[in-house]
Backbone atoms as SQL, in Angstrom:
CREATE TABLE atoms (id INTEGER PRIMARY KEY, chain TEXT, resi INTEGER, resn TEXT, atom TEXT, x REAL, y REAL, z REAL);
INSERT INTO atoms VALUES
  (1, 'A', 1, 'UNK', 'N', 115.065, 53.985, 104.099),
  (2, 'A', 1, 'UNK', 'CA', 114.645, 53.103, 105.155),
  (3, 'A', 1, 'UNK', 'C', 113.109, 53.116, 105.204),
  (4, 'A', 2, 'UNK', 'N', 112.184, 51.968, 105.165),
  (5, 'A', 2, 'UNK', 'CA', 111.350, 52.087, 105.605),
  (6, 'A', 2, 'UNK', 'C', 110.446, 52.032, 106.719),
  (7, 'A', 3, 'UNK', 'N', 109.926, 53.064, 107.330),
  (8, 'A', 3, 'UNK', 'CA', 109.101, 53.057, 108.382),
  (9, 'A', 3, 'UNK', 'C', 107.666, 53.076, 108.171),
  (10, 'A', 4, 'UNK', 'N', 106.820, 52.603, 109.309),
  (11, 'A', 4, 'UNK', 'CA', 105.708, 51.932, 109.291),
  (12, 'A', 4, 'UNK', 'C', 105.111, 53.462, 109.586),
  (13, 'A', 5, 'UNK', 'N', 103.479, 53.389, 108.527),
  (14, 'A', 5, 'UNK', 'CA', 102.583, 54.549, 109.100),
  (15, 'A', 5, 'UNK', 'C', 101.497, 54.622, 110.191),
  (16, 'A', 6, 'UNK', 'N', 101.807, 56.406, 110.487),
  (17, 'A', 6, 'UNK', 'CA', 101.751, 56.574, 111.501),
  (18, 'A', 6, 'UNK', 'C', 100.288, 57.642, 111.281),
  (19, 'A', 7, 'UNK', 'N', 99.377, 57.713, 112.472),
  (20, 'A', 7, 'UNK', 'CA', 98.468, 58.880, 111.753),
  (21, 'A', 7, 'UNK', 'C', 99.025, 60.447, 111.955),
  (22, 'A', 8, 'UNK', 'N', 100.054, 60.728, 112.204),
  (23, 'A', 8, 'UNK', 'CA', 100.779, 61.976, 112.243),
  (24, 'A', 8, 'UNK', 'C', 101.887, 62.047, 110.785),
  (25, 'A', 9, 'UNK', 'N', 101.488, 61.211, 110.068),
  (26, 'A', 9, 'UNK', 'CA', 102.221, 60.691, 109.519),
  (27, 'A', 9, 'UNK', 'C', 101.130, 61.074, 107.935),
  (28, 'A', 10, 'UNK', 'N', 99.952, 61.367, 107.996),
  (29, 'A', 10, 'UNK', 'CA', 98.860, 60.825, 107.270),
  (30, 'A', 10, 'UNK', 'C', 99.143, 61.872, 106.073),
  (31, 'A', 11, 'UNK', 'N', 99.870, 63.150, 106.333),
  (32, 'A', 11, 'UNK', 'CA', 99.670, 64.409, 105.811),
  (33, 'A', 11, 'UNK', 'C', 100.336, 64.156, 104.246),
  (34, 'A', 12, 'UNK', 'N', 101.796, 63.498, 104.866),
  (35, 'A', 12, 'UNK', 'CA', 102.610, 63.001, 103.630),
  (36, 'A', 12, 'UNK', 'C', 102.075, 61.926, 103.210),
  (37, 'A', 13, 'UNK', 'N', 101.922, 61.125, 103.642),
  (38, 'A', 13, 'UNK', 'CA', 101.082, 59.862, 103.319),
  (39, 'A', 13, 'UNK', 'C', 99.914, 59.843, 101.926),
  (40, 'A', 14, 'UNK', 'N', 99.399, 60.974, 102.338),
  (41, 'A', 14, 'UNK', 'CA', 98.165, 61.516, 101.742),
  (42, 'A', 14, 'UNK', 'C', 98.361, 62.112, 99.888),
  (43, 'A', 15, 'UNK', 'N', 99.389, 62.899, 100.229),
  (44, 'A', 15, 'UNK', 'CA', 100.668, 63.595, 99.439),
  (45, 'A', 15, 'UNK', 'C', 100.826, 62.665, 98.435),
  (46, 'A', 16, 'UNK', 'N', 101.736, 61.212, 99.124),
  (47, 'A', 16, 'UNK', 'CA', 102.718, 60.469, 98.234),
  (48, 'A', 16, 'UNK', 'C', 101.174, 59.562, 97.644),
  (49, 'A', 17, 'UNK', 'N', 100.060, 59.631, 97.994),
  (50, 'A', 17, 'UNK', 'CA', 99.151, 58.581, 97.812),
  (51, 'A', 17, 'UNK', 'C', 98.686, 59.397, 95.843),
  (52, 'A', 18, 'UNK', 'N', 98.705, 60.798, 96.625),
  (53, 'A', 18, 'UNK', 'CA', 97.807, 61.558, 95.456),
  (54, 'A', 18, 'UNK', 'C', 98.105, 61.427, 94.471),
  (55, 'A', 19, 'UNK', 'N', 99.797, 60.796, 94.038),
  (56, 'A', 19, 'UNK', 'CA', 100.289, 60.983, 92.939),
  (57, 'A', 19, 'UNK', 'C', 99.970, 59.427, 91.892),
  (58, 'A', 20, 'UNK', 'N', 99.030, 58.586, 92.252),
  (59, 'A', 20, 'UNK', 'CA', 98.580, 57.380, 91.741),
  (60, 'A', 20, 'UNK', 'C', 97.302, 58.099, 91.039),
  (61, 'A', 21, 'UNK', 'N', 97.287, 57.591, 89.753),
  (62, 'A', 21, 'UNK', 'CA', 96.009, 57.730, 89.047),
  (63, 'A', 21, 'UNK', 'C', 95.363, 57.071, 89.912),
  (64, 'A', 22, 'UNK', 'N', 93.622, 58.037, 89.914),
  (65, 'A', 22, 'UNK', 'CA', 92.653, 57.290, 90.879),
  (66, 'A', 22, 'UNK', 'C', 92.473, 57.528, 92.083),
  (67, 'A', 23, 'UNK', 'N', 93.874, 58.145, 92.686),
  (68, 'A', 23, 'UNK', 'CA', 93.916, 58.629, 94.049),
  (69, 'A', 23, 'UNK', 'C', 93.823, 59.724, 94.079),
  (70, 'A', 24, 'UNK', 'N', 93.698, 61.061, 93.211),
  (71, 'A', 24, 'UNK', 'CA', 94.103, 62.124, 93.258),
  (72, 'A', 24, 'UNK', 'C', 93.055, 62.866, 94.494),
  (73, 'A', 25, 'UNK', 'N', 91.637, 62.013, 94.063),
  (74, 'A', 25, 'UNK', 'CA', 90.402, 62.545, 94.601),
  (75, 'A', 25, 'UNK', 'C', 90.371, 62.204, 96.101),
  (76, 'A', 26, 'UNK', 'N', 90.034, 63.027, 97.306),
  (77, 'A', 26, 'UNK', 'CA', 90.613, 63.232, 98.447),
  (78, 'A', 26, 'UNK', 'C', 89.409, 62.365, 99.008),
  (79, 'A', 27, 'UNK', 'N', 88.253, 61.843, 98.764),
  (80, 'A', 27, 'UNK', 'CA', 87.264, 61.121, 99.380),
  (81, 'A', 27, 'UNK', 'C', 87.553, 59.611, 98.484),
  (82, 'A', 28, 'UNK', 'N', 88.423, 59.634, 97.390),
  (83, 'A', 28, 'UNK', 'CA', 89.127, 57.881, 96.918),
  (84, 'A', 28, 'UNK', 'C', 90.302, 57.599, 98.407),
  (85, 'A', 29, 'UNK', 'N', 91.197, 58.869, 98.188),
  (86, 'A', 29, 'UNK', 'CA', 92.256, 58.610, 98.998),
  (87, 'A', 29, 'UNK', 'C', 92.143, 58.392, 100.502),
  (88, 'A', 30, 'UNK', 'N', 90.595, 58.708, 100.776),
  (89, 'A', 30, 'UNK', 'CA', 90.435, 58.651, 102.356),
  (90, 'A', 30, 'UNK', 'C', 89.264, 56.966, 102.469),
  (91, 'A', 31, 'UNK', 'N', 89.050, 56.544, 101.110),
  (92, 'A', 31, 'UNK', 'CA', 88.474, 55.612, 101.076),
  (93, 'A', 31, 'UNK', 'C', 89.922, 54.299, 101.603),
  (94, 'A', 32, 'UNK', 'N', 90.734, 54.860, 101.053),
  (95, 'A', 32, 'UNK', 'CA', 92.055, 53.643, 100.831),
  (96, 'A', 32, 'UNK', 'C', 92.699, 53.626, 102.079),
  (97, 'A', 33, 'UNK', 'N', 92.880, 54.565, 102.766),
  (98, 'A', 33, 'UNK', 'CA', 93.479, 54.751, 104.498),
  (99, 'A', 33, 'UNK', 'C', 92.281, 53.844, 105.425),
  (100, 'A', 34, 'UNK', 'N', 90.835, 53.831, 104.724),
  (101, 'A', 34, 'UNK', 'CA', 89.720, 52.825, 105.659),
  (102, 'A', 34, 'UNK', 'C', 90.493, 51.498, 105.099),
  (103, 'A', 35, 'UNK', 'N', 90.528, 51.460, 103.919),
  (104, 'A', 35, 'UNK', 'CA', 90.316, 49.535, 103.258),
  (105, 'A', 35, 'UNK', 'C', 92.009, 49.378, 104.384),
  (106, 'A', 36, 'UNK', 'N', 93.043, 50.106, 104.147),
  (107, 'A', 36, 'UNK', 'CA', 94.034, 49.414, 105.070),
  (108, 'A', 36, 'UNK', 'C', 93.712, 49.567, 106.453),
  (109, 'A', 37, 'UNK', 'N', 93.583, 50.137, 107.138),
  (110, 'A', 37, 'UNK', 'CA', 93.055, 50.416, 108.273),
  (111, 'A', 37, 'UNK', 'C', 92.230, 49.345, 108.625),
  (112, 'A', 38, 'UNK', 'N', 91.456, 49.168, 108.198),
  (113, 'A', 38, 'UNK', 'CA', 90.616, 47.811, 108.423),
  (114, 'A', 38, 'UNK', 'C', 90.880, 46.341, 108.771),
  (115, 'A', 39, 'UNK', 'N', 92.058, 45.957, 108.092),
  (116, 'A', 39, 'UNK', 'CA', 92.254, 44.472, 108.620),
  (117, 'A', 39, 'UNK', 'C', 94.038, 44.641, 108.780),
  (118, 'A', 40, 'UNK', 'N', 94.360, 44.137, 109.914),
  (119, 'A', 40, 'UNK', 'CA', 95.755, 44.004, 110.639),
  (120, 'A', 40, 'UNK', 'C', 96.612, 43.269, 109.181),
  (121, 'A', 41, 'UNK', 'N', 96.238, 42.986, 108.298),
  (122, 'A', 41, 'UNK', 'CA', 96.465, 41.781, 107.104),
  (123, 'A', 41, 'UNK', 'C', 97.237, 43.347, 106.145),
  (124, 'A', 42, 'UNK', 'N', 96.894, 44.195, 106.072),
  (125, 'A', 42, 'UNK', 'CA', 96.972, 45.479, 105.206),
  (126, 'A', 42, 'UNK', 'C', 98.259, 46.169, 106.105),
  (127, 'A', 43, 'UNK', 'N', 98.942, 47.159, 105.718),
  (128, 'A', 43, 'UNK', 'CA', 100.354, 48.309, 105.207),
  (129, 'A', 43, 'UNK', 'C', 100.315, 49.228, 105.002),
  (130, 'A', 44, 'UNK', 'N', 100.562, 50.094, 105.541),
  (131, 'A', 44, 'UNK', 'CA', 101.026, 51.390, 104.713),
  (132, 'A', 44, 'UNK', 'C', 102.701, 51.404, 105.386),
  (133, 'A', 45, 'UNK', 'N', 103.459, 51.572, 104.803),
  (134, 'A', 45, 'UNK', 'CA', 104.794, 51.751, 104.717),
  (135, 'A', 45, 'UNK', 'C', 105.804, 53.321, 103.971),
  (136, 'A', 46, 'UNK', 'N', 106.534, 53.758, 104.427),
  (137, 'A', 46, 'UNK', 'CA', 106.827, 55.206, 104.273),
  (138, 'A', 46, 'UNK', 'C', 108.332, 54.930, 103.426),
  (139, 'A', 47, 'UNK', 'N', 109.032, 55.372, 102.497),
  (140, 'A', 47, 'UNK', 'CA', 110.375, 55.926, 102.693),
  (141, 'A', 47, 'UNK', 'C', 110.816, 56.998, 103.034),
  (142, 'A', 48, 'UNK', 'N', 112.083, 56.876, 104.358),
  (143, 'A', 48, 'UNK', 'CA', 112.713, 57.826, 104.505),
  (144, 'A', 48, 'UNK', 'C', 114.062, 57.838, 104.284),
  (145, 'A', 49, 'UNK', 'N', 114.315, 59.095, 103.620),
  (146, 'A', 49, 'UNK', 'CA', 115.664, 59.004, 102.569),
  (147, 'A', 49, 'UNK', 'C', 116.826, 59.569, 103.839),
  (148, 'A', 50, 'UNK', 'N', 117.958, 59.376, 103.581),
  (149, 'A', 50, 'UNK', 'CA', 118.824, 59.714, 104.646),
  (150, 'A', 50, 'UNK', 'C', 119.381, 61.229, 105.145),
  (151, 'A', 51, 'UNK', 'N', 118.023, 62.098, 104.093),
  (152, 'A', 51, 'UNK', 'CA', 118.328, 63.337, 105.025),
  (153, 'A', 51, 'UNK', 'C', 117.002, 63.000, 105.842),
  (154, 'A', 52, 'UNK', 'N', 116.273, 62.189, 105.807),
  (155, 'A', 52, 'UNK', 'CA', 114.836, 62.506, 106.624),
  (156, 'A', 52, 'UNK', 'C', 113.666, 62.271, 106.288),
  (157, 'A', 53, 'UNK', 'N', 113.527, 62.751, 104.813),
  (158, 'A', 53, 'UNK', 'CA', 112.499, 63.169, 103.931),
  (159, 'A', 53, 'UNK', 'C', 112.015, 61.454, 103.357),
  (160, 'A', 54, 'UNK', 'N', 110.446, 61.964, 103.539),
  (161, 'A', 54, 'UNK', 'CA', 110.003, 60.652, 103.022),
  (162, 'A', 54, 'UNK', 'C', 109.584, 60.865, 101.681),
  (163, 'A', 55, 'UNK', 'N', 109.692, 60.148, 100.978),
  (164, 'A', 55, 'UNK', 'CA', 109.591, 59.884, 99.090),
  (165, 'A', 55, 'UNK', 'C', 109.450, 59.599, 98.301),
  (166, 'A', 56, 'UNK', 'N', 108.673, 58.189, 99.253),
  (167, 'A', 56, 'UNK', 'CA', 108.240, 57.388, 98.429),
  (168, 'A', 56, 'UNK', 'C', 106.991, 56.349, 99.872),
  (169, 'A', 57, 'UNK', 'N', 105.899, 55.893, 99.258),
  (170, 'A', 57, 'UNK', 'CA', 105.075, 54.894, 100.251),
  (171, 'A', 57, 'UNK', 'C', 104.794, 53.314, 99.172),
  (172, 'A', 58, 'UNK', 'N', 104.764, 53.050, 100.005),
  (173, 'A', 58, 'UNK', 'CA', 104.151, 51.131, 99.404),
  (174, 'A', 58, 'UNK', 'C', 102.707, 50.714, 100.103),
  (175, 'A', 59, 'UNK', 'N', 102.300, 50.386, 99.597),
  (176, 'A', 59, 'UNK', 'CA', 100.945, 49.510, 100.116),
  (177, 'A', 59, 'UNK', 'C', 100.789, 48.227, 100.141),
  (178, 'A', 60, 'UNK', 'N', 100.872, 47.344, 101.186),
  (179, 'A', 60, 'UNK', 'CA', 100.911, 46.161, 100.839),
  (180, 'A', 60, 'UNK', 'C', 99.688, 45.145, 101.713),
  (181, 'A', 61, 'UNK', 'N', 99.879, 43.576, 101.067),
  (182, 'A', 61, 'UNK', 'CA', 98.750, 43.067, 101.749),
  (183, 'A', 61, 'UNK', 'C', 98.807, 41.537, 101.809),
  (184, 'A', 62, 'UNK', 'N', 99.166, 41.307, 103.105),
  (185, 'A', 62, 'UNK', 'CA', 99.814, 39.981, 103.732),
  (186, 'A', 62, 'UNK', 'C', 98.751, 38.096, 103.269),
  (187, 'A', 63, 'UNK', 'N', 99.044, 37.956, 102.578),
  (188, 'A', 63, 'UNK', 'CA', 97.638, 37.271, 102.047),
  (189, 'A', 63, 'UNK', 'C', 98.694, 35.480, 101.679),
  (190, 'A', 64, 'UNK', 'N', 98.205, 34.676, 102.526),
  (191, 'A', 64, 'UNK', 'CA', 98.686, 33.745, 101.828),
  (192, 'A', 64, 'UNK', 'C', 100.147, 33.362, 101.909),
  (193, 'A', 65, 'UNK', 'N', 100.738, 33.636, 102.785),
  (194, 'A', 65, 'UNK', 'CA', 102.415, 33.527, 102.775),
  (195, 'A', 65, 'UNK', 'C', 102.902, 34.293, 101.710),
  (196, 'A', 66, 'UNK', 'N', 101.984, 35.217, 101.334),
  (197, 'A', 66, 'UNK', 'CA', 102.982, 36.200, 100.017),
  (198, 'A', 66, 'UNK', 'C', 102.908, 37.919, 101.099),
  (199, 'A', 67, 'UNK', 'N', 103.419, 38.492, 100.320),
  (200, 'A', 67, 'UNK', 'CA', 103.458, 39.930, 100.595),
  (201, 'A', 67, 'UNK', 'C', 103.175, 40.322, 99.383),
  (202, 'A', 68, 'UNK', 'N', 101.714, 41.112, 99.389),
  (203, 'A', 68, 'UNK', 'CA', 100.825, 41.729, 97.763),
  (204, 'A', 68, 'UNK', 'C', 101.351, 43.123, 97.521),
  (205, 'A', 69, 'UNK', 'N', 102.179, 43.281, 96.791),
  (206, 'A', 69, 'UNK', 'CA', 101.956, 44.865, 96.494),
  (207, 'A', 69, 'UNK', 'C', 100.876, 45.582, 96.090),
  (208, 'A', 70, 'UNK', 'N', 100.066, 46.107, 96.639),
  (209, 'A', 70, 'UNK', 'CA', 99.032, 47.108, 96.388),
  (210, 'A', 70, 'UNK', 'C', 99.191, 48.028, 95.938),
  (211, 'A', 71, 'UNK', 'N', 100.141, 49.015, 96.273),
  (212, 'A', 71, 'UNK', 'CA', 100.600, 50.558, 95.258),
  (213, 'A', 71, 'UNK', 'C', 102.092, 50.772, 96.267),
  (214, 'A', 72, 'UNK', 'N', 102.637, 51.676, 95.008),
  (215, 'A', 72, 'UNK', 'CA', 103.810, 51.922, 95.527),
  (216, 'A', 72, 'UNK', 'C', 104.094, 53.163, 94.635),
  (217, 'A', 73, 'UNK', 'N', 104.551, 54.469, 95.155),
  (218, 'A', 73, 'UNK', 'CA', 104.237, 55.826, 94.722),
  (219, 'A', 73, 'UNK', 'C', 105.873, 56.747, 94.950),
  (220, 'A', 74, 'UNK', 'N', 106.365, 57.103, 94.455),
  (221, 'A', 74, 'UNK', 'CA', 107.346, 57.923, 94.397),
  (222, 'A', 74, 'UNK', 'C', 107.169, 59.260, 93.976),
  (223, 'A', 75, 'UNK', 'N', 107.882, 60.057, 94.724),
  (224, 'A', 75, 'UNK', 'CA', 107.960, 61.541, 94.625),
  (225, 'A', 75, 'UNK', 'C', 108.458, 61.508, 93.119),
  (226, 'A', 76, 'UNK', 'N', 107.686, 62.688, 92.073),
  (227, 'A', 76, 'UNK', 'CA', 107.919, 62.766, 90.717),
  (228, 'A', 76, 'UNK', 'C', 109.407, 62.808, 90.461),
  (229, 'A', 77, 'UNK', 'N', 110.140, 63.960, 91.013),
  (230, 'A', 77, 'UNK', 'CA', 111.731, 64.200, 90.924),
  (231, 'A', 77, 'UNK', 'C', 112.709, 63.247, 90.902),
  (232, 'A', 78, 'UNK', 'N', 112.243, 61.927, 91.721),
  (233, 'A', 78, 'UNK', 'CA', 112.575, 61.079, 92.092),
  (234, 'A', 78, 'UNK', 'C', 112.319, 59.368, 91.369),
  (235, 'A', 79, 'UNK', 'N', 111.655, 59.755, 90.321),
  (236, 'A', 79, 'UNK', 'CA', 111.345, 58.706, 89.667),
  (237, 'A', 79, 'UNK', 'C', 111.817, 57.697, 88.728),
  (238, 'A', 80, 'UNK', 'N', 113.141, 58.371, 87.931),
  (239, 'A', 80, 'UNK', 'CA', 114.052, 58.100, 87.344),
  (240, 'A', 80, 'UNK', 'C', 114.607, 57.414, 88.055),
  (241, 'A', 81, 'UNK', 'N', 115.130, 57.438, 89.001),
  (242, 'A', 81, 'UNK', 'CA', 116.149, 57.052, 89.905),
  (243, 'A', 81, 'UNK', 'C', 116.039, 55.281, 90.474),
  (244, 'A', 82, 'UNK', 'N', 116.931, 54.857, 90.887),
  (245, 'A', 82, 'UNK', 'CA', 116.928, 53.973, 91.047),
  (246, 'A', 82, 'UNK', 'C', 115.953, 53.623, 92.355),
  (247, 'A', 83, 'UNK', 'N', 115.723, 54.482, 93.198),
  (248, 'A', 83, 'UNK', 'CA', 114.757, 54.731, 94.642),
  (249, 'A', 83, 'UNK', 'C', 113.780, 53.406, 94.908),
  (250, 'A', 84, 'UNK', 'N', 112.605, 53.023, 93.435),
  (251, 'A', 84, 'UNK', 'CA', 111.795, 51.853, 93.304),
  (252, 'A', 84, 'UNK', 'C', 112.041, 50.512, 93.535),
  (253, 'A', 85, 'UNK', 'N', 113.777, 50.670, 93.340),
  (254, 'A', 85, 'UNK', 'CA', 114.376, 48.960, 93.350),
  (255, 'A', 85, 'UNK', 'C', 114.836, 48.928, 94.667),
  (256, 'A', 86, 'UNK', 'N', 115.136, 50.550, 95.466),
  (257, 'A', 86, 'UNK', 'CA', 115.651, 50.136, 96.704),
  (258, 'A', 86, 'UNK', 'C', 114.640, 50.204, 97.311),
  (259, 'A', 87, 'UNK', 'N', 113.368, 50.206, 97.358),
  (260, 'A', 87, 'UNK', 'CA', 112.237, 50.594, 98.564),
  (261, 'A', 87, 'UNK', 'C', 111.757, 48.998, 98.118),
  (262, 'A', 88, 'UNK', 'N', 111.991, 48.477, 97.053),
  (263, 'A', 88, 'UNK', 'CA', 111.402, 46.755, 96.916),
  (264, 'A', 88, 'UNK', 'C', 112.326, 46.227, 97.882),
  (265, 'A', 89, 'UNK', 'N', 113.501, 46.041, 97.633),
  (266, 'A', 89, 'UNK', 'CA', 114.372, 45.894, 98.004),
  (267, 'A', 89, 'UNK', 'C', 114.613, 45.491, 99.768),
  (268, 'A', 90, 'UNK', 'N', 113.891, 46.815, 100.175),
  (269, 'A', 90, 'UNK', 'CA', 113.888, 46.214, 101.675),
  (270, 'A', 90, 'UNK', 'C', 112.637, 46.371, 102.144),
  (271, 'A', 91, 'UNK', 'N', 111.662, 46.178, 101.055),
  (272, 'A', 91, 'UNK', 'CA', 110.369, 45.787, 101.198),
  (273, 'A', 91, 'UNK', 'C', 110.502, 44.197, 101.590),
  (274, 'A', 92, 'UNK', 'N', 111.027, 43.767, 100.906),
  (275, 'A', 92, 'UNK', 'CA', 111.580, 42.158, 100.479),
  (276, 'A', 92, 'UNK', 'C', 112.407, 41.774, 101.637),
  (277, 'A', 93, 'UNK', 'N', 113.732, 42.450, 102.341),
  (278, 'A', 93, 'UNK', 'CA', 114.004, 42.227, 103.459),
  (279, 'A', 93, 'UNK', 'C', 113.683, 42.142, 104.490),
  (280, 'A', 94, 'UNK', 'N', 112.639, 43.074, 104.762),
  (281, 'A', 94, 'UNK', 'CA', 111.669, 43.877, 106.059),
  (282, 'A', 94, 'UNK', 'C', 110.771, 42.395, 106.186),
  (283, 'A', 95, 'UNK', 'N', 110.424, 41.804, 105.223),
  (284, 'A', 95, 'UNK', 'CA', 109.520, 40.829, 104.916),
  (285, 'A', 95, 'UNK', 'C', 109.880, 38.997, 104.185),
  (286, 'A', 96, 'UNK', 'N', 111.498, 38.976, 104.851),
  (287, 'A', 96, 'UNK', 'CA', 112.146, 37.864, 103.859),
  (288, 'A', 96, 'UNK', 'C', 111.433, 36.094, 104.069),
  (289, 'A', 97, 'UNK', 'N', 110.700, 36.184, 104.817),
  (290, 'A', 97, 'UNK', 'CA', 109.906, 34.965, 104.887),
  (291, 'A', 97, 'UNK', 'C', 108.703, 34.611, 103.942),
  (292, 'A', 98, 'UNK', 'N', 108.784, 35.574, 102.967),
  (293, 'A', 98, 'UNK', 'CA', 107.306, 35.960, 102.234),
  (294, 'A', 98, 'UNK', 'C', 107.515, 36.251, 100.891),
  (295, 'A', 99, 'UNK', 'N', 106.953, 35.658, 100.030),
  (296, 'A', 99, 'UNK', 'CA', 107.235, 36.155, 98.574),
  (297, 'A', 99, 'UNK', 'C', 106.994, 37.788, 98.263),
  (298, 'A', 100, 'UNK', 'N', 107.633, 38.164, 97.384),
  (299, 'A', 100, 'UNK', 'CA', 106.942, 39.636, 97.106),
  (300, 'A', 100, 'UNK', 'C', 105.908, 39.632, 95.562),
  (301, 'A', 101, 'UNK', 'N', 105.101, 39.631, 95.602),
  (302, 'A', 101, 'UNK', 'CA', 104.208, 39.580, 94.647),
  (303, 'A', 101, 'UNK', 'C', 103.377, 40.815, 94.365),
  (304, 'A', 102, 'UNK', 'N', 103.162, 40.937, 93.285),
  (305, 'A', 102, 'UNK', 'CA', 102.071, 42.097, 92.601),
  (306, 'A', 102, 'UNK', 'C', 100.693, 42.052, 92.398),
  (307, 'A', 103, 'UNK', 'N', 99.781, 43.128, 92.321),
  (308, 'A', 103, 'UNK', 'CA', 98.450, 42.746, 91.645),
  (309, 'A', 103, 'UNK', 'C', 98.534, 42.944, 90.260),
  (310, 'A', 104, 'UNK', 'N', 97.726, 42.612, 89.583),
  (311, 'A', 104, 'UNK', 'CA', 97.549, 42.674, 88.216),
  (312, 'A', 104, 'UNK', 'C', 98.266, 43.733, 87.608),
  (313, 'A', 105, 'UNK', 'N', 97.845, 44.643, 87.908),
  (314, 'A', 105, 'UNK', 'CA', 99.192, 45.997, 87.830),
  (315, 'A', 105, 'UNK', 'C', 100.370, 46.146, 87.996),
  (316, 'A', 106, 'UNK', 'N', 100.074, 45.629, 89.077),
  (317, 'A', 106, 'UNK', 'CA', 101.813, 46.173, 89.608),
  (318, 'A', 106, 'UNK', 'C', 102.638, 44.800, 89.523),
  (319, 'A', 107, 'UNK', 'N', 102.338, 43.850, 89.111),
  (320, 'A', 107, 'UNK', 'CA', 103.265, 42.752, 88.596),
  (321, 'A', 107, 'UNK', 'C', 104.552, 43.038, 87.762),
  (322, 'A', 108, 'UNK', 'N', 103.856, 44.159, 87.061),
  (323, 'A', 108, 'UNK', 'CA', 105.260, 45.093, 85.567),
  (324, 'A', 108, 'UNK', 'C', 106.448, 45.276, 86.988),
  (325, 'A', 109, 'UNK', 'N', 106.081, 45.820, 87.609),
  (326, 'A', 109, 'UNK', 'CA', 107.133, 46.515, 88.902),
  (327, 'A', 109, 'UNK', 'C', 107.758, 45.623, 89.337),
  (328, 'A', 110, 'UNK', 'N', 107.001, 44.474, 89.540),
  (329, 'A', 110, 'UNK', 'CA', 108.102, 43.403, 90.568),
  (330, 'A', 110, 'UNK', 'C', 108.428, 42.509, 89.540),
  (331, 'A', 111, 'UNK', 'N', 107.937, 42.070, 88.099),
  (332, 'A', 111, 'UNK', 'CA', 108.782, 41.929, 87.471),
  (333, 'A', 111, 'UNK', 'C', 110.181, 42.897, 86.816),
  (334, 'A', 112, 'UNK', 'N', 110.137, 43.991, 86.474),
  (335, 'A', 112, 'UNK', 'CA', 111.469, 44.765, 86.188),
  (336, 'A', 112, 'UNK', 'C', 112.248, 44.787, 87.809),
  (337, 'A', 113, 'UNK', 'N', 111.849, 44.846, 88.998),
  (338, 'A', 113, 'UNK', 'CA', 112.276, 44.570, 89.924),
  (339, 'A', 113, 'UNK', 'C', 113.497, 43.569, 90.223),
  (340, 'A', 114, 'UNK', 'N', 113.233, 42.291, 89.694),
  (341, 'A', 114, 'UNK', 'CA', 113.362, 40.924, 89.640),
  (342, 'A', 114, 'UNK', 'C', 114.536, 41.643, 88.429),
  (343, 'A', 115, 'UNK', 'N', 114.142, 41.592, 87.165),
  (344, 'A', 115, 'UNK', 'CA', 115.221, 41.745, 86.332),
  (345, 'A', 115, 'UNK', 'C', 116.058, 42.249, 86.444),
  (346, 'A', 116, 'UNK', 'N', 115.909, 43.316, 87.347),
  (347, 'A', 116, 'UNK', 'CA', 117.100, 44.547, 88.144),
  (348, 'A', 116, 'UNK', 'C', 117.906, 43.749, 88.800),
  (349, 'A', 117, 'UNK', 'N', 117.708, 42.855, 89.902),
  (350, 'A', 117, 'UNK', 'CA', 118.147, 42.215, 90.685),
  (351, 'A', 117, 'UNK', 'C', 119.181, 41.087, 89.929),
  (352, 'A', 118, 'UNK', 'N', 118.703, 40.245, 88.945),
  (353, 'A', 118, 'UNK', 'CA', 119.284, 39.710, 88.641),
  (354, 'A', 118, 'UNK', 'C', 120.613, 39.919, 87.634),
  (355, 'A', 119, 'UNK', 'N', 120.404, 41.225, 87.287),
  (356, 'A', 119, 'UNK', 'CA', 121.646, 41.723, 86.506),
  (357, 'A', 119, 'UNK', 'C', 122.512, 42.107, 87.520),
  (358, 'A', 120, 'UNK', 'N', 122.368, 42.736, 88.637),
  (359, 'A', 120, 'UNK', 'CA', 123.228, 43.070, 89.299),
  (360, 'A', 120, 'UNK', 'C', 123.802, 41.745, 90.339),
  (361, 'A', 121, 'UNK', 'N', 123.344, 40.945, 90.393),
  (362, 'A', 121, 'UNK', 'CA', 123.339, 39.731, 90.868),
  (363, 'A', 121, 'UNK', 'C', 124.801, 38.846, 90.155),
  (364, 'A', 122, 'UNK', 'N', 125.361, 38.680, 90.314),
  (365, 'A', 122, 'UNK', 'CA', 126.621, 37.902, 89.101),
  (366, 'A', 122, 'UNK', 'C', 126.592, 36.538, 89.309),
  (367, 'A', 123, 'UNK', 'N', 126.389, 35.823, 87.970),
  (368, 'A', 123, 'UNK', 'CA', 126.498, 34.053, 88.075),
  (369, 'A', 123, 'UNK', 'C', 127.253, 33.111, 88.658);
């Protein structure tokens, strides 16, 4: 399920952020809590898995009648797993008036996303 972040919230937040190349460094990662923080347009978003535990975060950024994926980070253990298609998933629900779109990067994601969907999807 995803829930919206909270600054009591920042510790894990911080955690699930570190594991993005680029973020590891704690004055990048406190740079990226300002850039969202900054305009009501910006996300931070949490997963919490159904014992509790959060495991995954998304970053997103409301631009244009789309919904931008900015980063989206999963606990290592957890990466294999199908977890990425379900946190799009009701990224996309949470947000069904709005395209879900990628940045340059993360386009790979919401395209295999998309391909996921449509296999399980039947004609």
């Amino acid at each position: 399920m995803l829930v919206k972040y909270r600054l009591d919230y920042k510790k894990i937040a911080l955690g699930l952020l570190s594991y993005i190349p680029g973020l590891r460094n704690l004055q990048h990662l406190e740079a990226e809590f300002a850039w969202y923080a900054a305009s009501p347009n910006r996300e931070l978003l949490l997963w919490r898995d159904s014992d509790g535990h959060f495991t995954a975060i998304v970053g997103v950024e409301h631009v244009y009648g789309v919904l931008l994926l900015r980063h989206i980070s999963i606990t290592p253990a957890l990466r294999d797993s199908d977890l990425m298609f379900n946190v799009l998933d009701a990224l996309q629900t949470y947000n069904s008036d709005k395209i879900l779109m990628g940045t340059i990067a993360g386009q790979k994601i919401i395209n295999a996303w998309r391909r996921h969907n449509e296999q399980r999807t039947p004609n």
